[in-house]
Amino acid sequence: MIKKIFIIVLKVIFCLILFSIVLTAVYTVINPPVTLLMLIRSVEYITEGKSPRIDKHWRSYDKVSKKVYRAVISAEDARFMRHRGFDWKAIEAAQRYNERMQGKKVRGASTISQQTAKNTFLWPTRSWIRKGLEAYFTVLIEAVWGKQRILEVYVNVIEWGEGIYGVQAASQYYFNKDADELTTREAALLAAIIPNPRRWSASNPTPYIERRANWIMGRMNSVAIPKVSK
């Protein structure tokens, strides 16, 4: 009986691994239609008495201003082009910081690759299971997608406000323009609100967001981004 259960468990694990690999491969050429976060947020809005909203408009890599890519890399993952999914220097720095703060203010070290894995395939709540799966999918997308596709998916699926997903919807909502028309400052403001997009606004920034956007702009010229694939 125990042997049969063990075999069944192994088969289930194998099927899940195979499915994850196939899905990752499919998303190389097909854009993710929806994410768990989008569905979870819609349910939250319904329970809060709000109308569910998913505002998203996919834009291919070359149809988004390069300023956006430079801004999000500057803000979220300065070594994006150099690491293979995990920034071990940032992880060590975050660990030292959190030890000093003794839990008062936790600092994360998730790379854009990790955030893309989480936002595309997983749910937002924190747990060791989710972190483990996040690491697994991070390795997968780094191996299968490459940097350009990771960055393209990232800017198209992340949350940028209540019911707003992706850079095109955010550009229209905050600045009434397309994602390839954004200025350096507008791109920096969008990148500045990524940590908490339902609290902050890119079009009505707080003094803190203004300072953060200025800091991001100061780094953008030194940031490398993937070249457009032919």
CSV table of N, CA, C and O in Angstrom, one decimal, residues 43-96:
chain,number,residue,atom,x,y,z
A,43,VAL,N,-11.5,39.1,-7.1
A,43,VAL,CA,-12.3,38.5,-6.0
A,43,VAL,C,-12.3,39.5,-4.8
A,43,VAL,O,-13.3,39.8,-4.2
A,44,GLU,N,-11.1,40.1,-4.5
A,44,GLU,CA,-11.0,41.0,-3.4
A,44,GLU,C,-11.9,42.2,-3.7
A,44,GLU,O,-12.6,42.7,-2.8
A,45,TYR,N,-11.9,42.7,-4.9
A,45,TYR,CA,-12.7,43.9,-5.2
A,45,TYR,C,-14.2,43.6,-5.1
A,45,TYR,O,-15.0,44.4,-4.6
A,46,ILE,N,-14.6,42.4,-5.5
A,46,ILE,CA,-16.0,42.0,-5.3
A,46,ILE,C,-16.4,42.0,-3.8
A,46,ILE,O,-17.5,42.5,-3.4
A,47,THR,N,-15.5,41.4,-3.0
A,47,THR,CA,-15.8,41.3,-1.6
A,47,THR,C,-15.8,42.7,-0.9
A,47,THR,O,-16.5,42.9,0.1
A,48,GLU,N,-15.1,43.6,-1.5
A,48,GLU,CA,-15.1,45.0,-1.0
A,48,GLU,C,-16.2,45.8,-1.6
A,48,GLU,O,-16.3,47.0,-1.3
A,49,GLY,N,-17.1,45.2,-2.4
A,49,GLY,CA,-18.2,46.0,-3.0
A,49,GLY,C,-17.8,46.8,-4.2
A,49,GLY,O,-18.5,47.6,-4.7
A,50,LYS,N,-16.6,46.5,-4.8
A,50,LYS,CA,-16.1,47.2,-5.9
A,50,LYS,C,-16.4,46.4,-7.2
A,50,LYS,O,-16.5,45.2,-7.1
A,51,SER,N,-16.4,47.0,-8.3
A,51,SER,CA,-16.5,46.3,-9.6
A,51,SER,C,-15.1,45.7,-9.9
A,51,SER,O,-14.1,46.3,-9.9
A,52,PRO,N,-15.1,44.4,-10.3
A,52,PRO,CA,-13.9,43.7,-10.7
A,52,PRO,C,-13.3,44.3,-11.9
A,52,PRO,O,-14.1,44.7,-12.9
A,53,ARG,N,-12.0,44.6,-12.0
A,53,ARG,CA,-11.4,45.3,-13.1
A,53,ARG,C,-10.1,44.7,-13.5
A,53,ARG,O,-9.2,44.5,-12.6
A,54,ILE,N,-9.9,44.3,-14.7
A,54,ILE,CA,-8.6,43.9,-15.2
A,54,ILE,C,-8.3,44.7,-16.4
A,54,ILE,O,-8.7,44.4,-17.5
A,55,ASP,N,-7.5,45.7,-16.3
A,55,ASP,CA,-7.1,46.6,-17.4
A,55,ASP,C,-5.7,46.3,-17.8
A,55,ASP,O,-4.8,46.6,-17.1
A,56,LYS,N,-5.6,45.6,-18.9
A,56,LYS,CA,-4.3,45.2,-19.4
A,56,LYS,C,-4.3,45.2,-21.0
A,56,LYS,O,-5.2,44.9,-21.6
A,57,HIS,N,-3.1,45.7,-21.5
A,57,HIS,CA,-3.0,45.7,-23.0
A,57,HIS,C,-1.5,45.3,-23.3
A,57,HIS,O,-0.6,46.1,-23.0
A,58,TRP,N,-1.3,44.2,-23.8
A,58,TRP,CA,0.0,43.7,-24.0
A,58,TRP,C,0.8,44.5,-25.0
A,58,TRP,O,0.2,44.8,-26.1
A,59,ARG,N,2.0,44.8,-24.7
A,59,ARG,CA,2.9,45.5,-25.7
A,59,ARG,C,4.2,44.7,-25.8
A,59,ARG,O,4.8,44.3,-24.9
A,60,SER,N,4.5,44.4,-27.1
A,60,SER,CA,5.8,43.6,-27.3
A,60,SER,C,7.0,44.4,-26.9
A,60,SER,O,6.9,45.7,-26.7
A,61,TYR,N,8.1,43.8,-26.7
A,61,TYR,CA,9.3,44.4,-26.2
A,61,TYR,C,9.7,45.6,-26.9
A,61,TYR,O,10.0,46.7,-26.3
A,62,ASP,N,9.6,45.6,-28.2
A,62,ASP,CA,10.1,46.8,-29.0
A,62,ASP,C,9.0,47.9,-29.1
A,62,ASP,O,9.3,49.0,-29.6
A,63,LYS,N,7.8,47.7,-28.5
A,63,LYS,CA,6.8,48.7,-28.5
A,63,LYS,C,6.7,49.4,-27.1
A,63,LYS,O,5.7,50.1,-26.9
A,64,VAL,N,7.7,49.2,-26.3
A,64,VAL,CA,7.7,49.9,-25.0
A,64,VAL,C,9.0,50.7,-25.0
A,64,VAL,O,10.1,50.3,-25.4
A,65,SER,N,8.9,51.9,-24.5
A,65,SER,CA,10.1,52.8,-24.4
A,65,SER,C,11.2,52.1,-23.7
A,65,SER,O,11.0,51.5,-22.6
A,66,LYS,N,12.4,52.2,-24.2
A,66,LYS,CA,13.6,51.7,-23.5
A,66,LYS,C,13.8,52.4,-22.1
A,66,LYS,O,14.4,51.8,-21.3
A,67,LYS,N,13.2,53.6,-22.0
A,67,LYS,CA,13.3,54.3,-20.7
A,67,LYS,C,12.6,53.5,-19.6
A,67,LYS,O,13.1,53.5,-18.5
A,68,VAL,N,11.6,52.8,-20.0
A,68,VAL,CA,10.9,51.9,-19.0
A,68,VAL,C,11.7,50.8,-18.5
A,68,VAL,O,11.8,50.6,-17.3
A,69,TYR,N,12.4,50.1,-19.4
A,69,TYR,CA,13.3,49.0,-19.0
A,69,TYR,C,14.4,49.5,-18.2
A,69,TYR,O,14.8,48.9,-17.2
A,70,ARG,N,15.0,50.6,-18.6
A,70,ARG,CA,16.1,51.2,-17.8
A,70,ARG,C,15.6,51.6,-16.4
A,70,ARG,O,16.3,51.4,-15.4
A,71,ALA,N,14.4,52.1,-16.3
A,71,ALA,CA,13.9,52.6,-15.0
A,71,ALA,C,13.6,51.4,-14.1
A,71,ALA,O,14.0,51.5,-12.9
A,72,VAL,N,12.9,50.4,-14.6
A,72,VAL,CA,12.6,49.2,-13.7
A,72,VAL,C,13.8,48.5,-13.3
A,72,VAL,O,13.9,48.0,-12.1
A,73,ILE,N,14.8,48.4,-14.1
A,73,ILE,CA,16.1,47.7,-13.8
A,73,ILE,C,16.8,48.5,-12.7
A,73,ILE,O,17.3,48.0,-11.7
A,74,SER,N,16.8,49.8,-12.9
A,74,SER,CA,17.5,50.7,-11.9
A,74,SER,C,16.8,50.6,-10.6
A,74,SER,O,17.5,50.7,-9.5
A,75,ALA,N,15.5,50.5,-10.6
A,75,ALA,CA,14.7,50.5,-9.3
A,75,ALA,C,14.7,49.2,-8.6
A,75,ALA,O,14.8,49.1,-7.4
A,76,GLU,N,14.6,48.1,-9.4
A,76,GLU,CA,14.3,46.8,-8.8
A,76,GLU,C,15.5,45.8,-8.9
A,76,GLU,O,15.5,44.9,-8.0
A,77,ASP,N,16.4,46.0,-9.8
A,77,ASP,CA,17.4,44.9,-10.0
A,77,ASP,C,18.5,45.4,-10.8
A,77,ASP,O,18.6,45.0,-12.0
A,78,ALA,N,19.4,46.1,-10.2
A,78,ALA,CA,20.5,46.7,-11.0
A,78,ALA,C,21.4,45.7,-11.7
A,78,ALA,O,22.0,46.1,-12.7
A,79,ARG,N,21.5,44.5,-11.2
A,79,ARG,CA,22.4,43.5,-11.8
A,79,ARG,C,21.6,42.5,-12.6
A,79,ARG,O,22.1,41.4,-12.9
A,80,PHE,N,20.5,42.9,-13.1
A,80,PHE,CA,19.6,42.0,-13.9
A,80,PHE,C,20.3,41.4,-15.1
A,80,PHE,O,20.2,40.2,-15.3
A,81,MET,N,21.1,42.1,-15.8
A,81,MET,CA,21.8,41.6,-17.0
A,81,MET,C,23.0,40.7,-16.6
A,81,MET,O,23.5,40.0,-17.5
A,82,ARG,N,23.4,40.7,-15.4
A,82,ARG,CA,24.6,40.0,-15.0
A,82,ARG,C,24.3,38.7,-14.2
A,82,ARG,O,25.2,37.8,-14.2
A,83,HIS,N,23.2,38.6,-13.6
A,83,HIS,CA,22.9,37.4,-12.8
A,83,HIS,C,22.1,36.4,-13.6
A,83,HIS,O,21.6,36.7,-14.7
A,84,ARG,N,21.9,35.2,-13.0
A,84,ARG,CA,21.2,34.1,-13.7
A,84,ARG,C,19.9,33.8,-12.9
A,84,ARG,O,19.5,32.7,-12.8
A,85,GLY,N,19.3,34.9,-12.4
A,85,GLY,CA,18.0,34.7,-11.7
A,85,GLY,C,18.0,35.1,-10.3
A,85,GLY,O,17.0,35.6,-9.7
A,86,PHE,N,19.2,35.0,-9.6
A,86,PHE,CA,19.3,35.3,-8.2
A,86,PHE,C,20.5,36.3,-8.0
A,86,PHE,O,21.6,36.0,-8.5
A,87,ASP,N,20.3,37.3,-7.3
A,87,ASP,CA,21.4,38.3,-7.0
A,87,ASP,C,21.9,38.0,-5.6
A,87,ASP,O,21.4,38.5,-4.6
A,88,TRP,N,22.9,37.1,-5.5
A,88,TRP,CA,23.4,36.7,-4.2
A,88,TRP,C,24.0,37.8,-3.4
A,88,TRP,O,23.9,37.8,-2.2
A,89,LYS,N,24.6,38.8,-4.1
A,89,LYS,CA,25.1,40.0,-3.3
A,89,LYS,C,24.0,40.7,-2.6
A,89,LYS,O,24.1,41.1,-1.5
A,90,ALA,N,22.9,40.9,-3.4
A,90,ALA,CA,21.7,41.6,-2.8
A,90,ALA,C,21.1,40.8,-1.7
A,90,ALA,O,20.6,41.3,-0.7
A,91,ILE,N,21.1,39.5,-1.8
A,91,ILE,CA,20.5,38.6,-0.8
A,91,ILE,C,21.3,38.7,0.5
A,91,ILE,O,20.8,38.8,1.6
A,92,GLU,N,22.7,38.6,0.4
A,92,GLU,CA,23.5,38.8,1.5
A,92,GLU,C,23.4,40.1,2.2
A,92,GLU,O,23.3,40.2,3.4
A,93,ALA,N,23.3,41.2,1.4
A,93,ALA,CA,23.1,42.5,2.0
A,93,ALA,C,21.8,42.7,2.7
A,93,ALA,O,21.7,43.3,3.8
A,94,ALA,N,20.7,42.0,2.1
A,94,ALA,CA,19.4,42.1,2.7
A,94,ALA,C,19.4,41.3,4.1
A,94,ALA,O,18.8,41.7,5.0
A,95,GLN,N,20.1,40.2,4.1
A,95,GLN,CA,20.2,39.4,5.3
A,95,GLN,C,20.9,40.2,6.4
A,95,GLN,O,20.4,40.2,7.6
A,96,ARG,N,22.0,40.9,6.1
A,96,ARG,CA,22.7,41.7,7.1
A,96,ARG,C,21.8,42.8,7.6
A,96,ARG,O,21.8,43.1,8.8
